[in-house]
Tab-separated table of C-alpha atoms in Angstrom:
chain	number	residue	atom	x	y	z
A	1	MET	CA	0.006	-0.013	-0.004
A	2	ALA	CA	3.064	2.261	0.106
A	3	SER	CA	2.270	3.915	-3.222
A	4	THR	CA	-1.469	4.110	-2.778
A	5	THR	CA	-2.185	5.487	0.659
A	6	ALA	CA	-0.291	8.738	0.908
A	7	SER	CA	-2.608	11.507	2.050
A	8	GLY	CA	-1.859	14.586	0.024
A	9	GLY	CA	1.786	13.562	-0.129
A	10	SER	CA	2.458	14.727	3.411
A	11	GLU	CA	5.846	13.558	4.731
A	12	TYR	CA	4.221	13.124	8.143
A	13	ASP	CA	1.329	10.929	7.003
A	14	LEU	CA	1.298	7.738	9.053
A	15	LEU	CA	-1.189	5.612	7.107
A	16	ASN	CA	1.537	3.285	5.812
A	17	LYS	CA	2.614	2.722	9.436
A	18	LEU	CA	-0.901	2.294	10.820
A	19	ALA	CA	-2.470	0.113	8.112
A	20	PRO	CA	-0.412	-3.089	8.703
A	21	ASN	CA	-1.557	-3.044	12.369
A	22	LEU	CA	-5.290	-2.581	11.656
A	23	ASP	CA	-7.945	-4.994	10.403
A	24	ARG	CA	-8.672	-4.314	6.730
A	25	HIS	CA	-12.185	-3.062	7.535
A	26	MET	CA	-10.703	-0.400	9.883
A	27	ILE	CA	-8.539	0.949	7.111
A	28	PHE	CA	-11.588	2.061	5.042
A	29	PRO	CA	-12.331	5.148	7.187
A	30	LEU	CA	-8.662	6.191	6.972
A	31	LEU	CA	-8.695	5.853	3.185
A	32	GLU	CA	-11.995	7.824	3.010
A	33	PHE	CA	-10.310	10.569	5.075
A	34	SER	CA	-7.287	10.526	2.768
A	35	ALA	CA	-9.586	10.931	-0.222
A	36	SER	CA	-11.402	13.850	1.458
A	37	GLN	CA	-8.050	15.604	1.918
A	38	LEU	CA	-7.718	15.787	-1.868
A	39	VAL	CA	-11.037	17.643	-2.375
A	40	ASP	CA	-11.157	21.439	-2.442
A	41	GLU	CA	-13.901	23.498	-0.867
A	42	ASP	CA	-15.691	23.729	-4.175
A	43	GLY	CA	-15.773	19.942	-4.434
A	44	GLN	CA	-13.028	19.639	-7.074
A	45	VAL	CA	-10.429	16.909	-6.741
A	46	ARG	CA	-6.952	18.427	-6.625
A	47	ASP	CA	-5.035	15.323	-7.637
A	48	GLU	CA	-6.886	12.795	-9.814
A	49	ALA	CA	-3.930	10.387	-9.859
A	50	LYS	CA	-3.784	10.129	-6.067
A	51	ALA	CA	-7.580	9.841	-5.851
A	52	ARG	CA	-7.397	6.869	-8.222
A	53	GLN	CA	-4.600	5.322	-6.147
A	54	ILE	CA	-6.820	5.538	-3.064
A	55	THR	CA	-9.709	3.910	-4.967
A	56	GLN	CA	-7.341	1.139	-6.021
A	57	ALA	CA	-6.310	0.679	-2.378
A	58	LYS	CA	-9.951	0.358	-1.358
A	59	PHE	CA	-10.504	-2.249	-4.064
A	60	ALA	CA	-7.382	-4.188	-3.009
A	61	LEU	CA	-8.650	-4.331	0.559
A	62	THR	CA	-12.318	-5.122	-0.147
A	63	LYS	CA	-11.923	-7.732	-2.886
A	64	ARG	CA	-10.975	-10.293	-0.224
A	65	THR	CA	-14.121	-9.562	1.809
A	66	ASN	CA	-17.728	-10.498	1.103
A	67	MET	CA	-18.938	-6.922	0.611
A	68	THR	CA	-19.902	-7.892	-2.916
A	69	ASP	CA	-21.886	-4.809	-3.934
A	70	TYR	CA	-19.235	-2.420	-2.669
A	71	VAL	CA	-16.454	-4.343	-4.434
A	72	ALA	CA	-18.465	-4.426	-7.650
A	73	ASN	CA	-19.026	-0.664	-7.541
A	74	LEU	CA	-15.302	-0.016	-6.975
A	75	TYR	CA	-14.414	-2.280	-9.889
A	76	CYS	CA	-16.848	-0.415	-12.172
A	77	GLU	CA	-15.365	2.919	-11.062
A	78	LEU	CA	-11.833	1.796	-11.787
A	79	GLU	CA	-12.672	0.214	-15.116
A	80	GLY	CA	-15.187	2.834	-16.292
A	81	LEU	CA	-18.041	0.308	-16.505
A	82	ASP	CA	-21.746	0.905	-16.039
A	83	GLU	CA	-22.454	-2.674	-15.007
A	84	ALA	CA	-20.286	-5.143	-13.043
A	85	PRO	CA	-19.228	-8.465	-14.639
A	86	ALA	CA	-21.414	-11.528	-14.021
A	87	GLU	CA	-18.858	-12.999	-11.610
A	88	TYR	CA	-19.817	-10.403	-8.979
A	89	THR	CA	-23.510	-11.326	-9.243
A	90	GLU	CA	-22.590	-15.005	-8.867
A	91	ARG	CA	-20.380	-14.212	-5.897
A	92	LYS	CA	-23.230	-12.336	-4.243
A	93	LYS	CA	-25.546	-15.362	-4.673
A	94	GLN	CA	-22.942	-17.616	-3.054
A	95	VAL	CA	-22.567	-15.287	-0.067
A	96	PHE	CA	-26.344	-15.066	0.459
A	97	SER	CA	-26.573	-18.867	0.216
A	98	GLN	CA	-23.847	-19.265	2.833
A	99	LEU	CA	-25.528	-16.726	5.137
A	100	GLU	CA	-28.814	-18.541	4.824
A	101	LYS	CA	-27.138	-21.861	5.696
A	102	TYR	CA	-25.513	-20.509	8.829
A	103	GLU	CA	-28.697	-18.716	9.883
A	104	GLN	CA	-30.653	-21.965	9.624
A	105	GLN	CA	-27.969	-23.798	11.637
A	106	THR	CA	-28.084	-21.164	14.401
A	107	ALA	CA	-31.822	-20.383	14.330
A	108	LYS	CA	-32.638	-22.620	17.284
A	109	ILE	CA	-29.844	-21.438	19.547
A	110	THR	CA	-30.503	-17.803	18.653
A	111	GLU	CA	-34.169	-18.205	19.526
A	112	LEU	CA	-33.293	-19.874	22.843
A	113	LEU	CA	-30.913	-17.081	23.827
A	114	GLU	CA	-33.693	-14.528	23.277
A	115	ARG	CA	-35.953	-16.308	25.823
A	116	ASP	CA	-35.803	-14.960	29.367
A	117	ASP	CA	-36.401	-18.332	30.976
A	118	VAL	CA	-33.427	-19.868	29.152
A	119	VAL	CA	-31.090	-16.887	29.800
A	120	ASN	CA	-32.033	-16.836	33.519
A	121	ALA	CA	-31.122	-20.514	33.788
A	122	LEU	CA	-27.586	-19.964	32.521
A	123	ARG	CA	-24.692	-19.671	34.935
A	124	SER	CA	-21.037	-18.594	34.766
A	125	ASP	CA	-19.972	-22.193	34.179
A	126	LYS	CA	-19.914	-22.637	30.395
A	127	VAL	CA	-19.592	-26.431	30.586
A	128	ALA	CA	-22.671	-26.630	32.782
A	129	ASN	CA	-24.536	-24.269	30.451
A	130	LEU	CA	-23.785	-26.442	27.411
A	131	GLU	CA	-24.913	-29.541	29.331
A	132	PHE	CA	-28.136	-27.756	30.302
A	133	LEU	CA	-28.856	-26.626	26.749
A	134	LYS	CA	-28.012	-30.057	25.369
A	135	ARG	CA	-30.172	-31.841	27.942
A	136	GLU	CA	-33.175	-29.504	27.901
A	137	HIS	CA	-33.130	-28.142	24.324
A	138	ASP	CA	-31.033	-30.477	22.193
A	139	VAL	CA	-28.370	-27.877	21.494
A	140	THR	CA	-25.153	-29.302	20.015
A	141	ILE	CA	-21.593	-27.993	19.956
A	142	ASP	CA	-21.895	-27.720	16.181
A	143	MET	CA	-24.694	-25.169	16.632
A	144	VAL	CA	-22.419	-23.119	18.909
A	145	ASN	CA	-19.557	-23.253	16.393
A	146	ALA	CA	-21.991	-22.246	13.642
A	147	LEU	CA	-22.502	-18.981	15.592
A	148	PHE	CA	-18.787	-18.323	15.203
A	149	ASP	CA	-18.924	-18.992	11.475
A	150	LEU	CA	-22.003	-16.811	11.063
A	151	GLY	CA	-20.443	-13.929	13.013
A	152	ASN	CA	-17.325	-14.043	10.844
A	153	LEU	CA	-19.366	-14.090	7.641
A	154	GLN	CA	-21.556	-11.197	8.808
A	155	TYR	CA	-18.404	-9.209	9.618
A	156	SER	CA	-16.912	-9.985	6.234
A	157	CYS	CA	-20.111	-8.733	4.601
A	158	GLY	CA	-19.913	-5.454	6.544
A	159	ASN	CA	-22.901	-6.307	8.772
A	160	TYR	CA	-21.043	-5.201	11.888
A	161	GLY	CA	-24.117	-4.739	14.122
A	162	ASP	CA	-25.366	-8.289	13.454
A	163	ALA	CA	-21.858	-9.680	13.795
A	164	THR	CA	-21.287	-8.221	17.250
A	165	GLU	CA	-24.495	-9.809	18.551
A	166	THR	CA	-23.683	-13.192	16.991
A	167	LEU	CA	-20.099	-13.200	18.357
A	168	TYR	CA	-21.427	-12.237	21.788
A	169	ARG	CA	-23.720	-15.249	21.829
A	170	PHE	CA	-20.902	-17.463	20.750
A	171	ARG	CA	-18.565	-16.124	23.445
A	172	VAL	CA	-21.161	-16.700	26.150
A	173	LEU	CA	-21.421	-20.415	25.331
A	174	SER	CA	-18.142	-21.564	23.753
A	175	THR	CA	-15.431	-23.381	25.723
A	176	ASP	CA	-12.947	-23.126	22.839
A	177	ASN	CA	-10.485	-20.572	24.257
A	178	ASP	CA	-8.813	-19.848	20.913
A	179	LYS	CA	-12.108	-19.099	19.168
A	180	VAL	CA	-13.354	-17.066	22.170
A	181	ALA	CA	-10.189	-14.914	21.963
A	182	TYR	CA	-10.749	-14.471	18.227
A	183	ALA	CA	-14.388	-13.566	18.845
A	184	THR	CA	-13.295	-10.959	21.386
A	185	TRP	CA	-11.054	-9.284	18.825
A	186	GLY	CA	-13.983	-9.512	16.382
A	187	ARG	CA	-16.365	-7.814	18.761
A	188	LEU	CA	-13.855	-5.019	19.407
A	189	ALA	CA	-13.617	-4.468	15.639
A	190	CYS	CA	-17.419	-4.439	15.324
A	191	GLU	CA	-17.850	-1.930	18.175
A	192	ILE	CA	-15.217	0.353	16.625
A	193	LEU	CA	-16.788	0.203	13.159
A	194	THR	CA	-20.275	0.932	14.528
A	195	MET	CA	-18.769	3.726	16.675
A	196	SER	CA	-20.159	2.131	19.871
A	197	TRP	CA	-17.376	3.660	21.906
A	198	GLU	CA	-18.491	2.642	25.397
A	199	SER	CA	-18.740	-0.993	24.329
A	200	ALA	CA	-15.465	-0.674	22.413
A	201	LEU	CA	-13.712	0.467	25.600
A	202	GLU	CA	-15.067	-2.610	27.421
A	203	GLU	CA	-13.788	-4.880	24.639
A	204	VAL	CA	-10.358	-3.228	24.767
A	205	GLN	CA	-10.107	-4.305	28.414
A	206	LYS	CA	-11.220	-7.843	27.553
A	207	VAL	CA	-8.662	-8.137	24.755
A	208	ARG	CA	-5.985	-6.847	27.134
A	209	GLU	CA	-6.905	-9.596	29.624
A	210	VAL	CA	-6.662	-12.225	26.850
A	211	ILE	CA	-3.197	-10.970	25.817
A	212	ASP	CA	-1.909	-10.852	29.406
A	213	SER	CA	-3.253	-14.259	30.406
A	214	LYS	CA	-3.175	-16.421	27.284
A	215	LEU	CA	0.104	-15.226	25.780
A	216	SER	CA	2.218	-14.816	28.891
A	217	GLN	CA	4.492	-17.700	27.783
A	218	ASN	CA	4.911	-16.390	24.229
A	219	PRO	CA	6.671	-12.984	24.325
A	220	LEU	CA	6.792	-12.529	20.553
A	221	ALA	CA	3.048	-13.198	20.097
A	222	GLN	CA	2.357	-10.948	23.074
A	223	LEU	CA	4.375	-8.144	21.483
A	224	GLN	CA	2.501	-8.528	18.199
A	225	HIS	CA	-0.919	-8.607	19.825
A	226	ARG	CA	-0.132	-5.616	22.041
A	227	THR	CA	0.988	-3.704	18.961
A	228	SER	CA	-2.365	-4.406	17.291
A	229	LEU	CA	-4.344	-3.486	20.399
A	230	ILE	CA	-2.505	-0.172	20.708
A	231	HIS	CA	-3.448	0.745	17.117
A	232	TRP	CA	-7.066	-0.400	17.496
A	233	ALA	CA	-7.412	1.538	20.745
A	234	LEU	CA	-6.669	4.815	18.914
A	235	PHE	CA	-10.292	4.834	17.715
A	236	PRO	CA	-11.982	5.100	21.130
A	237	LEU	CA	-9.089	7.128	22.507
A	238	PHE	CA	-9.825	10.073	20.232
A	239	ASN	CA	-13.553	9.658	19.807
A	240	TYR	CA	-14.788	9.062	23.371
A	241	ASP	CA	-13.780	11.340	26.268
A	242	LYS	CA	-14.353	8.666	28.904
A	243	ALA	CA	-11.857	6.423	27.115
A	244	ARG	CA	-9.021	8.899	27.515
A	245	GLU	CA	-7.798	7.999	31.000
A	246	PRO	CA	-8.261	4.161	30.883
A	247	ILE	CA	-6.528	3.933	27.501
A	248	LEU	CA	-3.715	6.233	28.646
A	249	ASP	CA	-3.331	3.935	31.677
A	250	LEU	CA	-3.110	1.031	29.234
A	251	PHE	CA	-0.482	2.755	27.035
A	252	PHE	CA	1.648	3.747	30.019
A	253	ASN	CA	1.588	0.222	31.424
A	254	ALA	CA	5.181	-1.071	31.368
A	255	GLY	CA	4.431	-3.834	28.832
A	256	TYR	CA	2.673	-1.464	26.462
A	257	ILE	CA	5.060	1.471	26.706
A	258	ASN	CA	7.895	-1.025	25.958
A	259	THR	CA	5.905	-2.223	22.951
A	260	ILE	CA	5.515	1.338	21.667
A	261	GLN	CA	9.232	1.995	22.024
A	262	ALA	CA	10.271	-1.343	20.485
A	263	ASN	CA	7.670	-1.860	17.765
A	264	CYS	CA	5.704	1.284	16.905
A	265	PRO	CA	7.434	4.540	18.045
A	266	TRP	CA	5.105	6.582	15.774
A	267	ILE	CA	2.416	6.074	18.414
A	268	LEU	CA	4.334	8.724	20.425
A	269	ARG	CA	2.548	11.311	18.265
A	270	TYR	CA	-0.859	10.129	19.570
A	271	LEU	CA	0.379	9.582	23.093
A	272	ALA	CA	1.825	13.107	23.274
A	273	VAL	CA	-1.374	14.703	21.934
A	274	ALA	CA	-3.563	12.680	24.307
A	275	VAL	CA	-1.497	13.629	27.366
A	276	ILE	CA	-1.101	17.309	26.479
A	277	THR	CA	-4.814	17.793	25.701
A	278	ASN	CA	-5.712	15.916	28.901
A	279	ARG	CA	-4.169	18.561	31.135
A	280	THR	CA	-7.496	20.191	31.977
A	281	LYS	CA	-9.630	17.037	31.857
A	282	ALA	CA	-7.644	14.609	34.022
A	283	LYS	CA	-9.329	13.637	37.271
A	284	ASN	CA	-5.953	13.045	38.926
A	285	MET	CA	-3.494	15.835	38.066
A	286	GLY	CA	-0.686	13.950	39.741
A	287	VAL	CA	-1.129	11.083	37.236
A	288	GLN	CA	-1.309	13.572	34.349
A	289	GLN	CA	1.906	15.262	35.435
A	290	LYS	CA	3.666	11.925	35.715
A	291	GLN	CA	2.470	10.954	32.260
A	292	MET	CA	3.799	14.266	30.912
A	293	LYS	CA	7.191	13.555	32.467
A	294	ASP	CA	7.167	10.076	30.997
A	295	ILE	CA	6.341	11.445	27.556
A	296	VAL	CA	9.226	13.882	27.758
A	297	ARG	CA	11.582	11.118	28.798
A	298	ILE	CA	10.459	8.735	26.023
A	299	VAL	CA	10.509	11.446	23.317
A	300	LYS	CA	14.104	12.132	24.311
A	301	GLN	CA	15.011	8.424	24.239
A	302	GLU	CA	13.319	7.762	20.871
A	303	ALA	CA	14.385	10.958	19.051
A	304	TYR	CA	16.820	8.912	16.933
A	305	GLU	CA	14.034	6.483	15.956
A	306	TYR	CA	11.024	8.720	15.349
A	307	GLN	CA	10.358	12.460	15.109
A	308	ASP	CA	7.553	14.655	13.842
A	309	PRO	CA	6.527	18.268	14.664
A	310	ILE	CA	4.512	17.089	17.711
A	311	THR	CA	7.430	15.201	19.325
A	312	ARG	CA	9.861	17.959	18.273
A	313	PHE	CA	7.616	20.502	19.995
A	314	VAL	CA	7.844	18.454	23.216
A	315	HIS	CA	11.617	18.148	22.816
A	316	ALA	CA	12.147	21.836	22.111
A	317	LEU	CA	9.961	23.050	24.975
A	318	CYS	CA	10.580	20.501	27.745
A	319	ILE	CA	14.135	19.334	27.042
A	320	ASP	CA	15.945	22.142	25.196
A	321	PHE	CA	13.823	25.006	26.655
A	322	ASP	CA	14.069	26.594	23.192
A	323	PHE	CA	10.882	28.644	23.061
A	324	GLU	CA	11.462	29.937	19.548
A	325	GLU	CA	11.906	26.413	18.171
A	326	ALA	CA	8.897	25.231	20.157
A	327	GLN	CA	6.731	27.908	18.562
A	328	GLN	CA	7.957	26.985	15.056
A	329	GLN	CA	7.223	23.305	15.691
A	330	LEU	CA	3.781	24.155	17.062
A	331	VAL	CA	2.886	25.838	13.782
A	332	LEU	CA	3.964	22.688	11.906
A	333	ALA	CA	2.242	20.466	14.442
A	334	GLU	CA	-1.100	22.141	13.869
A	335	GLU	CA	-0.814	21.414	10.125
A	336	VAL	CA	0.074	17.780	10.842
A	337	LEU	CA	-2.875	17.364	13.207
A	338	ARG	CA	-5.283	18.719	10.627
A	339	GLY	CA	-4.074	16.090	8.191
A	340	ASP	CA	-4.328	13.195	10.629
A	341	PHE	CA	-7.467	11.015	10.712
A	342	PHE	CA	-7.395	10.558	14.469
A	343	LEU	CA	-6.266	14.047	15.473
A	344	LEU	CA	-8.143	16.393	13.131
A	345	ASN	CA	-10.841	17.216	15.688
A	346	HIS	CA	-8.270	17.794	18.421
A	347	ALA	CA	-6.058	20.298	16.567
A	348	ASP	CA	-7.483	23.453	18.207
A	349	GLU	CA	-7.470	21.811	21.626
A	350	PHE	CA	-3.856	20.745	21.222
A	351	VAL	CA	-2.699	24.194	20.084
A	352	ASP	CA	-4.401	25.816	23.075
A	353	SER	CA	-2.977	23.297	25.551
A	354	ALA	CA	0.475	23.673	23.960
A	355	ARG	CA	0.286	27.427	24.445
A	356	HIS	CA	-0.508	26.825	28.102
A	357	LEU	CA	2.642	24.708	28.386
A	358	ILE	CA	4.716	27.419	26.668
A	359	PHE	CA	3.304	30.061	29.002
A	360	GLU	CA	3.867	27.958	32.122
A	361	SER	CA	7.434	27.099	31.145
A	362	TYR	CA	8.222	30.696	30.275
A	363	CYS	CA	6.747	31.990	33.500
A	364	LYS	CA	8.840	29.600	35.587
A	365	ILE	CA	12.045	31.334	34.528
A	366	HIS	CA	10.841	34.944	34.301
A	367	ALA	CA	9.397	37.356	36.853
A	368	ARG	CA	8.341	39.988	34.345
A	369	ILE	CA	7.480	39.202	30.748
A	370	SER	CA	6.962	41.585	27.848
A	371	LEU	CA	3.511	41.141	26.272
A	372	THR	CA	5.084	41.667	22.862
A	373	ASP	CA	7.639	38.947	23.489
A	374	LEU	CA	5.045	36.573	24.953
A	375	SER	CA	2.660	37.080	22.017
A	376	ALA	CA	5.451	35.997	19.689
A	377	ARG	CA	6.124	32.917	21.828
A	378	LEU	CA	2.445	31.986	21.706
A	379	GLY	CA	2.077	32.670	17.971
A	380	LEU	CA	-0.629	35.305	18.556
A	381	ASN	CA	-0.897	38.984	17.774
A	382	ALA	CA	-0.585	41.392	20.719
A	383	GLU	CA	-4.348	41.885	21.189
A	384	ALA	CA	-5.175	38.163	20.982
A	385	ALA	CA	-2.277	37.311	23.351
A	386	GLU	CA	-3.472	39.843	25.935
A	387	LYS	CA	-6.993	38.459	25.820
A	388	TRP	CA	-5.706	34.868	26.026
A	389	ILE	CA	-3.535	35.699	29.079
A	390	VAL	CA	-6.371	37.555	30.846
A	391	ASN	CA	-8.631	34.550	30.382
A	392	LEU	CA	-5.881	32.185	31.581
A	393	ILE	CA	-5.258	34.240	34.761
A	394	ARG	CA	-8.991	34.336	35.455
A	395	ASP	CA	-9.744	30.651	34.731
A	396	THR	CA	-6.658	29.145	36.464
A	397	ARG	CA	-6.321	31.750	39.211
A	398	LEU	CA	-2.684	32.159	38.252
A	399	ASP	CA	-0.757	34.417	40.631
A	400	ALA	CA	0.026	37.041	38.011
A	401	LYS	CA	-1.172	40.384	36.727
A	402	ILE	CA	-0.828	42.521	33.632
A	403	ASP	CA	0.967	45.814	33.935
A	404	TYR	CA	-0.704	47.716	31.081
A	405	LYS	CA	1.475	50.804	31.582
A	406	GLU	CA	4.677	48.794	31.084
A	407	GLY	CA	3.147	46.295	28.690
A	408	THR	CA	4.259	43.313	30.762
A	409	VAL	CA	2.922	40.321	32.670
A	410	VAL	CA	4.170	40.306	36.238
A	411	MET	CA	4.588	36.888	37.887
A	412	ASN	CA	4.435	36.548	41.660
A	413	HIS	CA	6.915	33.757	42.482
A	414	PRO	CA	6.611	33.059	46.224
A	415	PRO	CA	10.059	32.556	47.731
A	416	THR	CA	10.845	29.031	48.925
A	417	SER	CA	11.413	28.982	52.694
A	418	VAL	CA	14.816	27.971	54.054
A	419	TYR	CA	13.076	25.085	55.804
A	420	GLN	CA	11.652	23.756	52.499
A	421	GLN	CA	15.026	24.147	50.775
A	422	VAL	CA	16.685	22.033	53.503
A	423	ILE	CA	14.024	19.318	53.092
A	424	GLU	CA	14.493	19.184	49.304
A	425	LYS	CA	18.285	19.028	49.577
A	426	THR	CA	18.053	16.315	52.237
A	427	LYS	CA	15.744	14.249	49.964
A	428	GLY	CA	18.230	14.576	47.123
A	429	GLY	CA	21.152	13.589	49.324
A	430	PHE	CA	19.293	10.578	50.712
A	431	PHE	CA	18.388	9.396	47.193
A	432	ARG	CA	21.977	9.720	45.976
A	433	THR	CA	23.211	7.796	49.057
A	434	GLN	CA	20.776	4.954	48.247
A	435	VAL	CA	22.015	4.838	44.653
A	436	LEU	CA	25.686	4.732	45.722
A	437	THR	CA	24.988	2.074	48.358
A	438	SER	CA	23.219	-0.106	45.806
A	439	ALA	CA	26.039	0.303	43.308
A	440	VAL	CA	28.738	-0.576	45.856
A	441	GLY	CA	26.668	-3.501	47.149
A	442	GLY	CA	26.208	-4.799	43.565
A	443	ARG	CA	29.966	-4.781	42.902
A	444	SER	CA	30.800	-6.554	46.157
């Protein structure tokens, strides 16, 4: 897909990195977004060649699914035909025949699971449930497995809503751990594609449990599955506010942060944006501040492996304390965000949060700041910068004031007491003593 998925030719487009880690159905929305980036405000396509490449990419992905009508339409568009070849009509008949077969095989069990008396008789013990259904209702294991086959076929046809229900029924009854794990991934995909974000978040946690428990003895498979889950979790992360903190907790888990660094460092873009924009939403500011420190540390460690304007903004501001470079990277970062499928709707929020970080960092090292200088740091004109700072002081109760006569912002930095300074120095000395003791003990 390297030659077919570039969005507007941007050097910072990540579609070629993301696509191999997503299910083919999840790539469709990203391709649609890439196509929309090529359309002007008047509806004219700027680059017909790239638009055709994207259509070819859609066809390459869908031709191996059972979305027969959609595939036929794409073929006609590419070949300039008014009517699809007969093979597509025949393929559609075969798919409908297969669906009908599976629906007949699962009709009885589906009907039973819609009855309250049957559902109320089920327990947490799957083996006992199967025995009960076999004894009382003549349900066989083949009927249960047919649910799995039906759910897969429904998904392949693009019937995601039906597929999630079918796979749920299968998961409730099946004792085949491998198929149950596969069904859990399938349900997560369905919830993402139907934009059922609350349910998607629940499935993310279930998949995480499967990875941690079933693959604990297979580090390579665990790494690969964690990589996939990280990419799939981007959908609820940036579409559902309540998913922000639990998914950030997942990403900052030691196993997952190691996976990001080892296998997909480009995820740092999304991690940095999520943490920076979470500064005013986080329930626990201590956790948010720790995550910010972790992001700074990891961006520094991985600078040789991956960089983009978002990570370079973090590096310039929090590591180099280069405010001019940070402002230049922020301008580029906004452009990158507006061209990113996941981050488009968070561009304004990120820029505002980034300006807060610039302001906070600048204020820590200055007692009096020129409004003209600060407006340049924030990338705003003097009037807009003044309004922005007034709102910030009011909303955050920052201990600062604007001296309109001098055209400056005056920061009130309370002096640290001698007592507090002694405590901080003692803590530092105690920590260094522990480190030295451990080092000497290790050598002996």
